[in-house]
Amino acid sequence: NHFLICTSQQGGYLFKPDSGLSLWKTDLQQTFKHDQINRGIATKDGKIILGTILNGIYILTKNGKLLHHIEKRNGLQNNTVLDLFCDFNGDLWAGLDHGIDLMVLNSDISFYYDYSGKIGSVYAIQSKSQKLYIGTNQGLYYSDLPNNRDYPVMLNFNLLNNSQGQVWSIYNADNQLLCGHNKGTYDVEKDKILPVSNVSGGMSYEVFSNKGKEYLIGS
């Protein structure tokens, strides 16, 4: 029973018949002032989708909380959004400067594109405590995982300090993450790694069950 009014350079406003006009309470007001909102739609399940001139598409809750930002870095052909349309399947179509893109919002599969090349070639992947870890030929990277998967996921990977170099494997050993690296084996704790063994090239791990919590490491 109220309107969300979006402007090109002054962010968003709410208009309610009983109280008039007020500033939209979202943490993205300054972002929207810069990126210039150009199109907006509301989905049947209550999400707000905004297309901008400078920085792609924003998907938000009706309360203005960011769910996902879709832009050129994660697959959009370009960042200038001229039109938006949500079809009967709940899929999002976007008319762009460089053509038309389709986003399957209800898919269980998301793709991560590393256009920058900073992550390198992925050799191993593992998750623990709402974090996703990937081992590459350049090091061990991690990203926080969102609690709500009802939208495409854009992961922001960061390099763990002192993990530079070739990672071969990541093994979950009784809720302890072991990272097999060219330099040895490491214990992974959130956003840091601790050396466990200096035997280089930890390729594989197996529980040595009759010896309790001991492991065989193939190097």
N, CA and C of each residue as an Amber inpcrd file, in Angstrom:
protein
   657
   0.8110000  -1.2200000   0.0000000   0.0000000   0.0000000   0.0000000
   0.8420000   1.2670000   0.0000000   2.0480000   1.1950000  -0.5450000
   2.8360000   2.4080000  -0.6910000   3.7320000   2.2720000  -1.9200000
   4.3360000   3.3660000  -2.3290000   5.1360000   3.4200000  -3.5440000
   6.6170000   3.5960000  -3.2040000   7.4560000   2.9130000  -3.9540000
   8.8900000   3.1680000  -3.9360000   9.2070000   3.9940000  -5.1740000
   9.6860000   5.2110000  -4.9680000   9.9960000   6.1220000  -6.0670000
  11.5150000   6.2400000  -6.1730000  12.0570000   5.8210000  -7.3150000
  13.5090000   5.8540000  -7.5030000  13.8850000   6.9580000  -8.4810000
  14.9570000   7.6530000  -8.1650000  15.4160000   8.7590000  -8.9960000
  16.7680000   8.4150000  -9.6020000  17.1560000   9.1470000 -10.6190000
  18.4180000   8.8460000 -11.2960000  19.6350000   9.2230000 -10.4580000
  19.5630000  10.2950000  -9.6780000  20.7510000  10.7680000  -8.9770000
  20.5290000  11.0700000  -7.4940000  19.3050000  10.8410000  -6.9830000
  19.0290000  11.1490000  -5.5820000  18.5140000   9.9470000  -4.8000000
  18.7750000   8.7270000  -5.2950000  18.3880000   7.5260000  -4.5480000
  16.9010000   7.2610000  -4.5900000  16.3810000   6.6360000  -3.5230000
  14.9870000   6.2220000  -3.4850000  14.2020000   6.8840000  -2.3660000
  12.8840000   6.9930000  -2.6040000  11.9610000   7.5620000  -1.6170000
  10.7430000   6.6640000  -1.4980000  10.1260000   6.6760000  -0.3180000
   8.8670000   5.9780000  -0.1030000   7.7370000   6.9810000  -0.0280000
   6.6270000   6.6690000  -0.6920000   5.4430000   7.5010000  -0.5810000
   4.3070000   6.6680000  -0.0190000   3.7940000   7.0980000   1.1470000
   2.6590000   6.4430000   1.7830000   1.5000000   7.4360000   1.8470000
   0.3000000   7.0270000   1.4460000  -0.8370000   7.9540000   1.4120000
  -1.1290000   8.6210000   2.7570000  -0.8570000   7.9130000   3.8620000
  -1.2000000   8.4780000   5.1690000  -0.0980000   9.3550000   5.7620000
   1.1480000   9.2150000   5.2600000   2.2450000   9.9690000   5.8740000
   3.0890000  10.7600000   4.8760000   2.8310000  10.6050000   3.5910000
   3.5460000  11.3870000   2.6000000   4.8770000  10.7830000   2.2020000
   5.8140000  11.6470000   1.8160000   7.0900000  11.2360000   1.2360000
   8.1840000  11.1680000   2.2990000   9.0050000  10.1170000   2.2260000
  10.1310000   9.9890000   3.1470000  11.2850000   9.2970000   2.4280000
  12.4890000   9.4710000   2.9630000  13.6670000   8.8530000   2.3750000
  13.6200000   7.3480000   2.5840000  13.9600000   6.5740000   1.5470000
  13.9990000   5.1130000   1.6410000  15.1690000   4.7180000   2.5320000
  14.8870000   3.9490000   3.5830000  15.9210000   3.5490000   4.5350000
  16.6320000   2.2960000   4.0430000  17.6820000   2.5070000   3.2710000
  18.5310000   1.4150000   2.7960000  19.9780000   1.8540000   2.8730000
  20.8640000   0.9040000   3.1330000  22.2960000   1.2150000   3.2210000
  22.8840000   1.5700000   1.8640000  22.1060000   1.4010000   0.7900000
  22.6260000   1.6100000  -0.5580000  22.2600000   2.9730000  -1.1530000
  21.7640000   3.8780000  -0.3460000  21.3520000   5.1780000  -0.8830000
  22.4940000   5.8730000  -1.6300000  23.6640000   5.9360000  -1.0300000
  24.7900000   6.6080000  -1.6870000  25.2220000   5.8590000  -2.9430000
  25.1530000   4.5380000  -2.8790000  25.4770000   3.7300000  -4.0600000
  24.5300000   4.0390000  -5.2020000  23.2330000   4.1250000  -4.9000000
  22.2440000   4.3880000  -5.9430000  22.3680000   5.8030000  -6.5050000
  22.7450000   6.7380000  -5.6660000  22.9660000   8.1010000  -6.1590000
  24.0920000   8.1290000  -7.1830000  25.0950000   7.3160000  -6.9660000
  26.2240000   7.2620000  -7.9000000  25.9000000   6.4330000  -9.1410000
  25.2710000   5.2670000  -8.9330000  25.0690000   4.3250000 -10.0380000
  23.8890000   4.6880000 -10.9390000  23.0090000   5.5550000 -10.4880000
  21.8870000   6.0860000 -11.2770000  20.8570000   5.0090000 -11.6390000
  19.8560000   4.8710000 -10.7830000  18.7660000   3.9270000 -11.0250000
  18.0140000   4.3220000 -12.2930000  17.7730000   3.3400000 -13.1430000
  17.1220000   3.5970000 -14.4290000  15.8380000   2.8070000 -14.6010000
  15.7510000   1.6150000 -13.9930000  14.5670000   0.7630000 -14.0870000
  14.3540000   0.0480000 -12.7720000  13.1140000  -0.3180000 -12.4790000
  12.8170000  -1.0570000 -11.2650000  11.5540000  -1.8880000 -11.4120000
  11.5770000  -3.1020000 -10.8280000  10.3880000  -3.9540000 -10.7970000
  10.3190000  -4.6400000  -9.4360000   9.1110000  -5.0860000  -9.0840000
   8.9010000  -5.8810000  -7.8800000   8.4700000  -7.2800000  -8.2960000
   9.0370000  -8.3080000  -7.6690000   8.6960000  -9.6840000  -8.0020000
   7.5190000 -10.1650000  -7.1520000   6.9430000 -11.2970000  -7.5490000
   5.7860000 -11.8340000  -6.8340000   6.1340000 -12.2460000  -5.4110000
   7.3870000 -12.6300000  -5.1780000   7.7790000 -13.0450000  -3.8270000
   8.3390000 -11.8940000  -3.0040000   8.1310000 -10.6560000  -3.4630000
   8.4370000  -9.4980000  -2.6270000   9.8100000  -8.8940000  -2.7880000
  10.6000000  -9.3600000  -3.7420000  11.9080000  -8.7490000  -3.9540000
  11.7830000  -7.4960000  -4.8160000  12.7310000  -6.5780000  -4.6360000
  12.8240000  -5.3760000  -5.4560000  14.0760000  -5.4920000  -6.3170000
  13.9160000  -5.3070000  -7.6170000  15.0370000  -5.4170000  -8.5450000
  15.2210000  -4.0790000  -9.2400000  16.4200000  -3.5150000  -9.1130000
  16.7130000  -2.2060000  -9.6720000  17.8400000  -2.3130000 -10.6950000
  17.6350000  -1.7190000 -11.8660000  18.6670000  -1.6440000 -12.8820000
  19.2510000  -0.2490000 -12.9250000  20.5610000  -0.1630000 -13.0930000
  21.2420000   1.1320000 -13.0570000  21.9470000   1.4100000 -14.3840000
  22.3550000   2.6490000 -14.5270000  23.0900000   3.0590000 -15.7210000
  24.5600000   2.6490000 -15.6400000  25.1310000   2.7270000 -14.4420000
  26.5760000   2.5650000 -14.3110000  27.0350000   1.2260000 -13.7600000
  26.1550000   0.4860000 -13.0380000  26.6920000  -0.6590000 -12.2990000
  25.7390000  -1.8360000 -12.2050000  25.0220000  -2.1310000 -13.2730000
  24.2700000  -3.3700000 -13.3430000  22.9900000  -3.3950000 -12.5340000
  22.6900000  -4.5770000 -11.9610000  21.3920000  -4.8730000 -11.3460000
  21.5710000  -5.1700000  -9.8620000  20.6690000  -4.6090000  -9.0490000
  20.6400000  -4.8740000  -7.6080000  19.3350000  -5.5850000  -7.2670000
  19.4370000  -6.6700000  -6.4920000  18.2680000  -7.3910000  -6.0010000
  18.2160000  -7.1960000  -4.4920000  17.0700000  -6.6870000  -4.0080000
  16.9460000  -6.3270000  -2.6000000  15.6720000  -6.9140000  -2.0060000
  15.6390000  -7.0080000  -0.6660000  14.3920000  -7.3150000   0.0180000
  13.5040000  -6.0780000  -0.0210000  12.2450000  -6.2470000   0.3290000
  11.3370000  -5.0950000   0.3300000  11.7310000  -4.0540000   1.3790000
  12.5990000  -4.4630000   2.3110000  13.0940000  -3.5280000   3.3330000
  14.4090000  -2.8650000   2.9280000  14.8600000  -3.1080000   1.7050000
  16.0530000  -2.4330000   1.2090000  17.3630000  -3.1110000   1.5240000
  17.3410000  -4.3870000   1.9670000  18.5740000  -5.1070000   2.2500000
  19.0550000  -5.7890000   0.9820000  20.3530000  -5.6260000   0.6830000
  20.9150000  -6.1850000  -0.5380000  20.9800000  -7.7050000  -0.4620000
  20.4190000  -8.3690000  -1.4790000  20.5420000  -9.8160000  -1.6220000
  21.6460000 -10.1680000  -2.6070000  21.6940000  -9.4350000  -3.7250000
  22.6790000  -9.7690000  -4.7410000  22.8950000  -8.6070000  -5.6940000
  24.1200000  -8.5050000  -6.1620000  24.4860000  -7.4970000  -7.1380000
  24.9980000  -8.2110000  -8.3890000  24.2930000  -8.0630000  -9.5050000
  24.6740000  -8.7060000 -10.7580000  25.2340000  -7.6390000 -11.6850000
  26.4780000  -7.8450000 -12.1140000  27.1220000  -6.8640000 -12.9790000
  28.1290000  -7.5750000 -13.8730000  28.9170000  -6.8130000 -14.5950000
  29.7790000  -7.4020000 -15.6150000  30.7650000  -8.4030000 -15.0420000
  31.2560000  -8.1690000 -13.8330000  32.2420000  -9.0800000 -13.2460000
  31.6940000 -10.4840000 -13.0320000  30.3650000 -10.6180000 -12.8300000
  29.8160000 -11.9520000 -12.6080000  28.8260000 -12.3660000 -13.6910000
  29.0170000 -11.8600000 -14.9240000  28.3170000 -12.4460000 -16.0440000
  27.4600000 -11.5410000 -16.8950000  27.0780000 -10.3520000 -16.4060000
  26.2650000  -9.4500000 -17.2080000  27.0840000  -8.9420000 -18.4050000
  26.4260000  -8.8340000 -19.5700000  27.1760000  -8.4100000 -20.7610000
  27.7590000  -7.0160000 -20.6030000  26.9720000  -6.1110000 -20.0280000
  27.5150000  -4.8100000 -19.6520000  26.6410000  -4.2160000 -18.5650000
  27.0770000  -3.1090000 -17.9920000  26.4600000  -2.6120000 -16.7570000
  25.3430000  -1.5960000 -16.9570000  25.0180000  -1.2450000 -18.1900000
  23.9610000  -0.2670000 -18.4320000  22.6420000  -0.9950000 -18.6830000
  21.7080000  -0.8640000 -17.7290000  20.4270000  -1.5770000 -17.7850000
  19.3510000  -0.6210000 -18.2880000  18.7550000  -0.9560000 -19.4270000
  17.7410000  -0.1150000 -20.0440000  16.3280000  -0.6060000 -19.7760000
  16.1650000  -1.8990000 -19.4600000  14.8390000  -2.4270000 -19.1750000
  14.9490000  -3.6980000 -18.3540000  13.9030000  -4.0110000 -17.5790000
  13.8370000  -5.2250000 -16.7740000  12.4620000  -5.8530000 -16.9290000
  12.4180000  -7.1820000 -16.9270000  11.1420000  -7.8930000 -17.0060000
  11.2630000  -9.2260000 -16.2840000  10.2950000  -9.5550000 -15.4430000
  10.2700000 -10.8270000 -14.7260000   9.1490000 -11.6750000 -15.3090000
   9.4660000 -12.8810000 -15.8270000   8.4600000 -13.6910000 -16.5040000
   7.7040000 -14.5840000 -15.5200000   6.8110000 -15.4360000 -16.0550000
   5.9290000 -16.2310000 -15.1900000   6.6920000 -17.3110000 -14.4160000
   7.9140000 -17.6270000 -14.8300000   8.7490000 -18.5700000 -14.0880000
   9.5520000 -17.8990000 -12.9740000   9.4680000 -16.5760000 -12.9010000
  10.2770000 -15.8430000 -11.9290000  11.6690000 -15.5430000 -12.4180000
  11.9390000 -15.7810000 -13.7070000  13.2520000 -15.4840000 -14.2790000
  13.3200000 -14.0240000 -14.7080000  14.4980000 -13.4610000 -14.6260000
  14.6910000 -12.0340000 -14.8860000  15.3380000 -11.8150000 -16.2440000
  14.7080000 -10.9810000 -17.0540000  15.2580000 -10.5720000 -18.3460000
  15.7150000  -9.1200000 -18.2410000  16.8700000  -8.8310000 -18.8210000
  17.4070000  -7.4730000 -18.7690000  17.7810000  -7.0150000 -20.1750000
  17.2490000  -5.8540000 -20.5560000  17.6560000  -5.2140000 -21.8010000
  18.8290000  -4.3000000 -21.5250000  19.9490000  -4.5600000 -22.1960000
  21.1910000  -3.8550000 -21.9250000  21.6720000  -3.1170000 -23.1620000
  22.6800000  -2.2930000 -22.9770000  23.3180000  -1.6390000 -24.1150000
  23.8620000  -2.6520000 -25.1170000  24.3110000  -3.8150000 -24.6130000
  24.9450000  -4.8120000 -25.4680000  24.0500000  -6.0070000 -25.7410000
  22.7270000  -5.8700000 -25.5880000  21.8390000  -6.9860000 -25.8930000
  20.9220000  -7.3450000 -24.7380000  20.4680000  -8.6140000 -24.7140000
  19.5130000  -9.0940000 -23.7190000  20.1530000 -10.2100000 -22.9100000
  20.0110000 -10.1510000 -21.5860000  20.5140000 -11.2020000 -20.6970000
  19.3580000 -11.8210000 -19.9170000  19.4840000 -13.1130000 -19.6250000
  18.4900000 -13.8490000 -18.8370000  19.1480000 -14.3540000 -17.5630000
  18.5240000 -14.0890000 -16.4110000  19.0150000 -14.5590000 -15.1230000
  17.9720000 -15.4750000 -14.5020000  18.3370000 -16.7390000 -14.2670000
  17.4350000 -17.7160000 -13.6680000  17.5640000 -17.5880000 -12.1530000
  16.7130000 -16.7860000 -11.5570000  16.8660000 -16.4210000 -10.1510000
  16.5930000 -17.5870000  -9.2070000  15.7650000 -18.5400000  -9.6170000
  15.3890000 -19.6370000  -8.7300000  16.2480000 -20.8830000  -8.9290000
  17.3160000 -20.7710000  -9.6890000  18.1740000 -21.9230000  -9.9240000
  18.9970000 -22.2540000  -8.6770000  19.2700000 -23.5450000  -8.4800000
  20.1400000 -23.9770000  -7.3910000  21.6160000 -23.8660000  -7.7610000
  21.8960000 -23.4980000  -9.0120000  23.2700000 -23.4350000  -9.4950000
  23.6510000 -21.9910000  -9.7780000  24.7870000 -21.5860000  -9.2700000
  25.3450000 -20.2780000  -9.5890000  26.7340000 -20.4670000 -10.1830000
  27.1250000 -19.5690000 -11.0800000  28.4380000 -19.6250000 -11.7050000
  29.2770000 -18.4550000 -11.2120000  30.5460000 -18.7540000 -10.9230000
  31.4660000 -17.6870000 -10.5390000  32.4910000 -17.5200000 -11.6490000
  32.5460000 -16.3350000 -12.2110000  33.4870000 -16.0430000 -13.2920000
  34.6310000 -15.1960000 -12.7600000  35.8310000 -15.6880000 -12.8790000
  37.0080000 -14.9410000 -12.4270000  37.6350000 -14.2470000 -13.6290000
  37.0000000 -13.1510000 -14.0660000  37.5110000 -12.4330000 -15.2300000
  38.8640000 -11.7950000 -14.9530000  39.1500000 -11.4920000 -13.7030000
  40.4110000 -10.8330000 -13.3760000  41.5950000 -11.7900000 -13.4740000
  41.3580000 -13.0810000 -13.3140000  42.4340000 -14.0690000 -13.3340000
  43.2450000 -14.1180000 -12.0560000  42.8170000 -13.4190000 -11.0190000
  43.6330000 -13.3460000  -9.8040000  43.5960000 -14.6450000  -9.0010000
  42.5510000 -15.4600000  -9.1770000  42.4170000 -16.6730000  -8.3760000
  43.2030000 -17.8250000  -8.9810000  43.2110000 -17.9350000 -10.3000000
  43.9550000 -19.0030000 -10.9580000  43.1170000 -20.2430000 -11.1880000
  43.7810000 -21.3830000 -11.3830000  43.1230000 -22.6540000 -11.6800000
  42.7580000 -23.3710000 -10.3820000  41.4970000 -23.8020000 -10.2760000
  41.0040000 -24.4170000  -9.0470000  41.3520000 -25.9000000  -9.0210000
  41.9530000 -26.3540000  -7.9160000  42.3230000 -27.7460000  -7.7370000
  41.5150000 -28.4400000  -6.6420000  40.9870000 -27.6730000  -5.6800000
  40.2710000 -28.2820000  -4.5570000  39.2520000 -27.3020000  -4.0120000
  38.2100000 -27.8500000  -3.3970000  37.1570000 -27.0040000  -2.8380000
  36.5670000 -27.6890000  -1.6090000  36.2350000 -26.8960000  -0.5930000
  35.6790000 -27.4370000   0.6460000  34.9770000 -26.3120000   1.3950000
  33.9510000 -26.6620000   2.1820000  33.2430000 -25.6530000   2.9700000
  33.2530000 -26.0300000   4.4450000  33.1980000 -24.9890000   5.2830000
  33.1490000 -25.1850000   6.7260000  32.6930000 -23.8860000   7.3720000
  31.7450000 -23.9890000   8.2920000  31.2930000 -22.8450000   9.1060000
  30.9240000 -21.6430000   8.2400000  30.0760000 -21.8600000   7.2300000
  29.5830000 -20.7960000   6.3580000  30.6860000 -20.1020000   5.5670000
  31.8010000 -20.8120000   5.3640000  32.8680000 -20.2900000   4.5130000
  33.1910000 -21.3290000   3.4410000  33.4740000 -20.8490000   2.2430000
  33.8830000 -21.7120000   1.1460000  35.3600000 -21.4820000   0.8730000
  36.1150000 -22.5780000   0.8230000  37.5570000 -22.5040000   0.5810000
  37.8540000 -23.1420000  -0.7720000  38.6950000 -22.4820000  -1.5630000
  39.1430000 -23.0720000  -2.8200000  40.6680000 -23.0050000  -2.8790000
  41.2440000 -24.1290000  -3.2780000  42.6890000 -24.2010000  -3.4460000
  43.0380000 -24.1040000  -4.9160000  43.9430000 -23.2270000  -5.2610000
  44.3110000 -23.0010000  -6.6510000  45.8290000 -23.0800000  -6.8150000
  46.2690000 -22.8760000  -8.0490000  47.7070000 -22.8730000  -8.2950000
  48.3770000 -21.6040000  -7.7770000  47.5690000 -20.6770000  -7.2340000
  48.1330000 -19.4320000  -6.7120000  48.0230000 -19.3120000  -5.1990000
  47.2160000 -20.1700000  -4.5630000  47.0740000 -20.1040000  -3.1200000
  45.7230000 -20.6000000  -2.6550000  45.4340000 -20.3790000  -1.3730000
  44.1750000 -20.7940000  -0.7660000  43.3030000 -19.5560000  -0.5540000
  42.0940000 -19.5890000  -1.1250000  41.1610000 -18.4680000  -1.0470000
  39.9260000 -18.8880000  -0.2650000  39.2580000 -17.8850000   0.3440000
  38.0300000 -18.1740000   1.0800000  36.9940000 -17.0800000   0.8050000
  35.7320000 -17.4520000   0.9670000  34.6300000 -16.4990000   0.8210000
  33.5390000 -16.8710000   1.8130000  32.8720000 -15.8750000   2.3750000
  31.7070000 -16.1290000   3.2110000  30.5600000 -16.6300000   2.3460000
  29.7870000 -17.5770000   2.8620000  28.6100000 -18.0820000   2.1660000
  27.3620000 -17.4630000   2.7710000  26.4130000 -17.0020000   1.9480000
  25.1780000 -16.4080000   2.4850000  24.2810000 -17.4690000   3.0760000
  23.4460000 -17.0700000   4.0380000  22.4840000 -17.9920000   4.6350000
  21.3200000 -18.2670000   3.7070000  20.9220000 -17.2600000   2.9420000
  19.7710000 -17.3760000   2.0460000  20.2500000 -17.6910000   0.6430000
  19.8930000 -18.8690000   0.1040000  20.3280000 -19.2560000  -1.2220000
  19.2380000 -19.0510000  -2.2680000  18.2050000 -18.2700000  -1.9500000
  17.0960000 -18.0800000  -2.8880000  17.4140000 -16.9610000  -3.8780000
  18.6340000 -16.9260000  -4.3700000  19.0330000 -15.9390000  -5.3580000
  20.4340000 -16.3050000  -5.8360000  20.8730000 -15.8200000  -6.9750000
  22.2390000 -16.1150000  -7.4140000  23.2630000 -15.5770000  -6.4180000
  24.3390000 -16.2910000  -6.3020000  25.3530000 -15.9430000  -5.3090000
  26.5920000 -15.3730000  -5.9960000  27.0270000 -14.2180000  -5.5380000
  28.2900000 -13.6530000  -5.9820000  29.2670000 -13.7740000  -4.8200000
  30.3170000 -14.5610000  -5.0000000  31.2770000 -14.7990000  -3.9340000
  32.4560000 -13.8500000  -4.0620000  32.8890000 -13.3580000  -2.9250000
  34.0230000 -12.4360000  -2.8890000  35.1950000 -13.1600000  -2.2290000
  36.1140000 -13.6840000  -3.0410000  37.2010000 -14.4960000  -2.5180000
  38.3830000 -13.6340000  -2.0910000  38.9750000 -14.0370000  -0.9570000
  40.1630000 -13.3820000  -0.4330000  41.2560000 -14.4240000  -0.2310000
  42.4840000 -14.0150000  -0.4660000  43.6280000 -14.9060000  -0.2900000
  44.0120000 -14.9860000   1.1810000  44.1610000 -16.2160000   1.6960000
  44.6540000 -16.3790000   3.0540000  46.1390000 -16.0220000   3.0910000
  46.5100000 -15.2360000   4.0810000  47.9070000 -14.8390000   4.2280000
  48.8120000 -16.0580000   4.3660000  49.9590000 -16.0020000   3.7360000
  50.9930000 -17.0370000   3.7850000  50.5910000 -18.3300000   3.0810000
  49.5430000 -18.2830000   2.2550000  49.1360000 -19.4880000   1.5180000
  49.5400000 -19.4190000   0.0530000  50.2960000 -18.4200000  -0.3300000
  50.6720000 -18.2590000  -1.7300000  51.4050000 -19.4980000  -2.2370000
  51.0590000 -19.9120000  -3.4480000  51.6810000 -21.0790000  -4.0430000
  50.6520000 -22.1280000  -4.4190000  51.1090000 -23.2810000  -4.8810000
  50.2370000 -24.3410000  -5.3730000  49.5470000 -25.0930000  -4.2350000
  48.2070000 -25.0970000  -4.2670000  47.4040000 -25.9120000  -3.3470000
  46.9070000 -27.1310000  -4.1200000  47.0880000 -28.3390000  -3.5300000
  46.6920000 -29.5650000  -4.2050000  45.3770000 -30.1270000  -3.6760000
  45.1130000 -29.9630000  -2.3920000  43.9300000 -30.6070000  -1.8070000
  43.4900000 -29.8760000  -0.5520000  42.1980000 -30.0160000  -0.2420000
  41.6390000 -29.5390000   1.0280000  40.8040000 -30.6800000   1.5840000
  41.1320000 -31.1460000   2.7870000  40.4920000 -32.3350000   3.3470000
  39.8340000 -31.9900000   4.6800000  38.5680000 -32.4040000   4.8320000
  37.8550000 -32.1910000   6.0910000  38.0870000 -33.3940000   6.9890000
  38.9650000 -33.2430000   7.9540000  39.3400000 -34.3250000   8.8570000
  38.6580000 -34.1100000  10.2050000  37.4700000 -34.7140000  10.3540000
  36.7160000 -34.5980000  11.6110000  36.5170000 -33.1320000  11.9860000
  36.0010000 -32.3620000  11.0070000  35.7010000 -30.9410000  11.1480000
  36.9550000 -30.0740000  11.3120000  38.0830000 -30.6190000  10.9330000
  39.3270000 -29.8490000  10.8750000  39.7700000 -29.8330000   9.4140000
  39.9990000 -28.6440000   8.8600000  40.3900000 -28.5440000   7.4640000
  41.9050000 -28.6340000   7.3310000  42.3420000 -29.6010000   6.5350000
  43.7570000 -29.7450000   6.2250000  43.9770000 -29.3270000   4.7800000
  44.9750000 -28.5040000   4.5730000  45.2900000 -28.0030000   3.2360000
  46.6170000 -28.5990000   2.7890000  46.5710000 -29.3290000   1.6690000
  47.7900000 -29.8840000   1.0950000  48.4090000 -28.8890000   0.1310000
  49.6010000 -28.4430000   0.4380000  50.2530000 -27.3510000  -0.2820000
  51.6320000 -27.8240000  -0.7550000  52.1710000 -27.1550000  -1.7580000
  53.5390000 -27.4700000  -2.1940000  54.5350000 -27.3530000  -1.0440000
  54.2580000 -26.4190000  -0.1240000  55.1920000 -26.1740000   0.9800000
  54.9640000 -27.1140000   2.1680000  53.8520000 -27.8800000   2.1480000
  53.5570000 -28.7720000   3.2610000  52.0740000 -28.8900000   3.5160000
  51.7080000 -29.2840000   4.7420000  50.3040000 -29.4170000   5.1340000
  49.9820000 -28.3670000   6.1890000  48.8050000 -27.7590000   6.0290000
  48.3950000 -26.6820000   6.9290000  47.0240000 -26.9800000   7.5270000
  46.8250000 -26.4740000   8.7390000  45.5180000 -26.4850000   9.3870000
  44.8570000 -25.1420000   9.0800000  43.6420000 -25.1800000   8.5380000
  42.9360000 -23.9610000   8.1340000  41.9790000 -23.5490000   9.2340000
  42.1390000 -22.3450000   9.7640000  41.2710000 -21.8000000  10.8080000
  40.7010000 -20.4770000  10.3400000  39.4610000 -20.5120000   9.8480000
  38.7500000 -19.3240000   9.3730000  39.5600000 -18.6050000   8.2980000
  40.2440000 -17.5200000   8.6720000  40.9610000 -16.7340000   7.6640000
  42.4710000 -16.7980000   7.8540000  42.9560000 -17.9000000   8.4190000
  44.4000000 -18.0530000   8.5690000  44.7730000 -19.5330000   8.4630000
  46.0440000 -19.7990000   8.1850000  46.5260000 -21.1670000   8.0990000
  47.6950000 -21.3580000   9.0530000  47.7890000 -22.5700000   9.6290000
  48.8390000 -22.8960000  10.5740000  49.5810000 -24.1300000  10.0820000
  50.9130000 -24.1350000  10.0780000  51.6700000 -25.2940000   9.5790000
  51.4890000 -26.5200000  10.4640000  51.2870000 -27.6710000   9.8130000
  51.1530000 -28.9490000  10.5110000  52.3300000 -29.8570000  10.1720000
  52.7330000 -29.8540000   8.8870000  53.8400000 -30.6900000   8.4330000
  54.5680000 -29.9700000   7.3200000  55.8970000 -30.1340000   7.2690000
  56.6750000 -29.5130000   6.2010000  56.9810000 -30.4860000   5.0710000
  56.3340000 -31.6530000   5.0740000  56.4650000 -32.5900000   3.9560000
  55.7420000 -31.9840000   2.7650000  56.4730000 -31.7100000   1.7000000
  55.9010000 -30.9220000   0.6010000  54.9330000 -31.7440000  -0.2440000
  53.9660000 -31.0300000  -0.8400000  53.0700000 -31.6430000  -1.8140000
  52.0300000 -32.5650000  -1.2180000  51.2380000 -32.0970000  -0.2560000
  50.1700000 -32.9140000   0.3300000  49.0520000 -33.1570000  -0.6760000
  49.0760000 -34.3380000  -1.3210000  48.1350000 -34.6100000  -2.4090000
  46.8440000 -35.2510000  -1.9200000  46.9180000 -36.1230000  -0.8950000
  45.7320000 -36.8520000  -0.4610000  45.8570000 -37.2220000   1.0090000
  44.6900000 -37.4530000   1.6380000  44.6480000 -37.7600000   3.0670000
  43.6610000 -38.9000000   3.3010000  44.0160000 -39.8020000   4.2120000
  43.1070000 -40.8610000   4.6100000  43.2210000 -41.0680000   6.1180000
  42.0890000 -41.3990000   6.7620000  42.0940000 -41.6700000   8.1970000
  42.7480000 -43.0260000   8.4460000  43.7160000 -43.0350000   9.3540000
  44.3630000 -44.2830000   9.7620000  43.5690000 -44.7880000  10.9690000
  42.4150000 -45.4040000  10.6900000  41.3580000 -45.5950000  11.6870000
  41.7890000 -46.4190000  12.8970000  42.6100000 -47.4600000  12.7000000
  42.9720000 -48.2890000  13.8430000  43.9990000 -47.6310000  14.7510000
  44.4190000 -46.4180000  14.3870000  45.3510000 -45.6610000  15.2290000
  44.6930000 -44.4170000  15.8310000  43.3470000 -44.3810000  15.7980000
  42.6560000 -43.2070000  16.3350000  42.6800000 -42.0600000  15.3750000
  42.9000000 -40.8770000  15.8580000  42.8760000 -39.6810000  15.0010000
  44.2520000 -39.4540000  14.3710000  44.6540000 -40.3720000  13.5480000
  45.8770000 -40.2280000  12.7850000  45.5540000 -40.3710000  11.3080000
  46.3820000 -39.7530000  10.4720000  46.0690000 -39.7040000   9.0550000
  47.2840000 -40.0920000   8.2230000  46.9880000 -40.7580000   7.1130000
  48.0210000 -41.0280000   6.1280000  48.0020000 -39.9130000   5.1060000
  49.1550000 -39.3520000   4.8130000  49.2730000 -38.2640000   3.8550000
  50.1050000 -38.7380000   2.6710000  49.5100000 -38.6450000   1.4850000
  50.2710000 -38.9410000   0.2770000  50.8480000 -37.6530000  -0.2930000
  52.1540000 -37.6600000  -0.5600000  52.8300000 -36.4360000  -0.9960000
  53.4970000 -36.6460000  -2.3440000
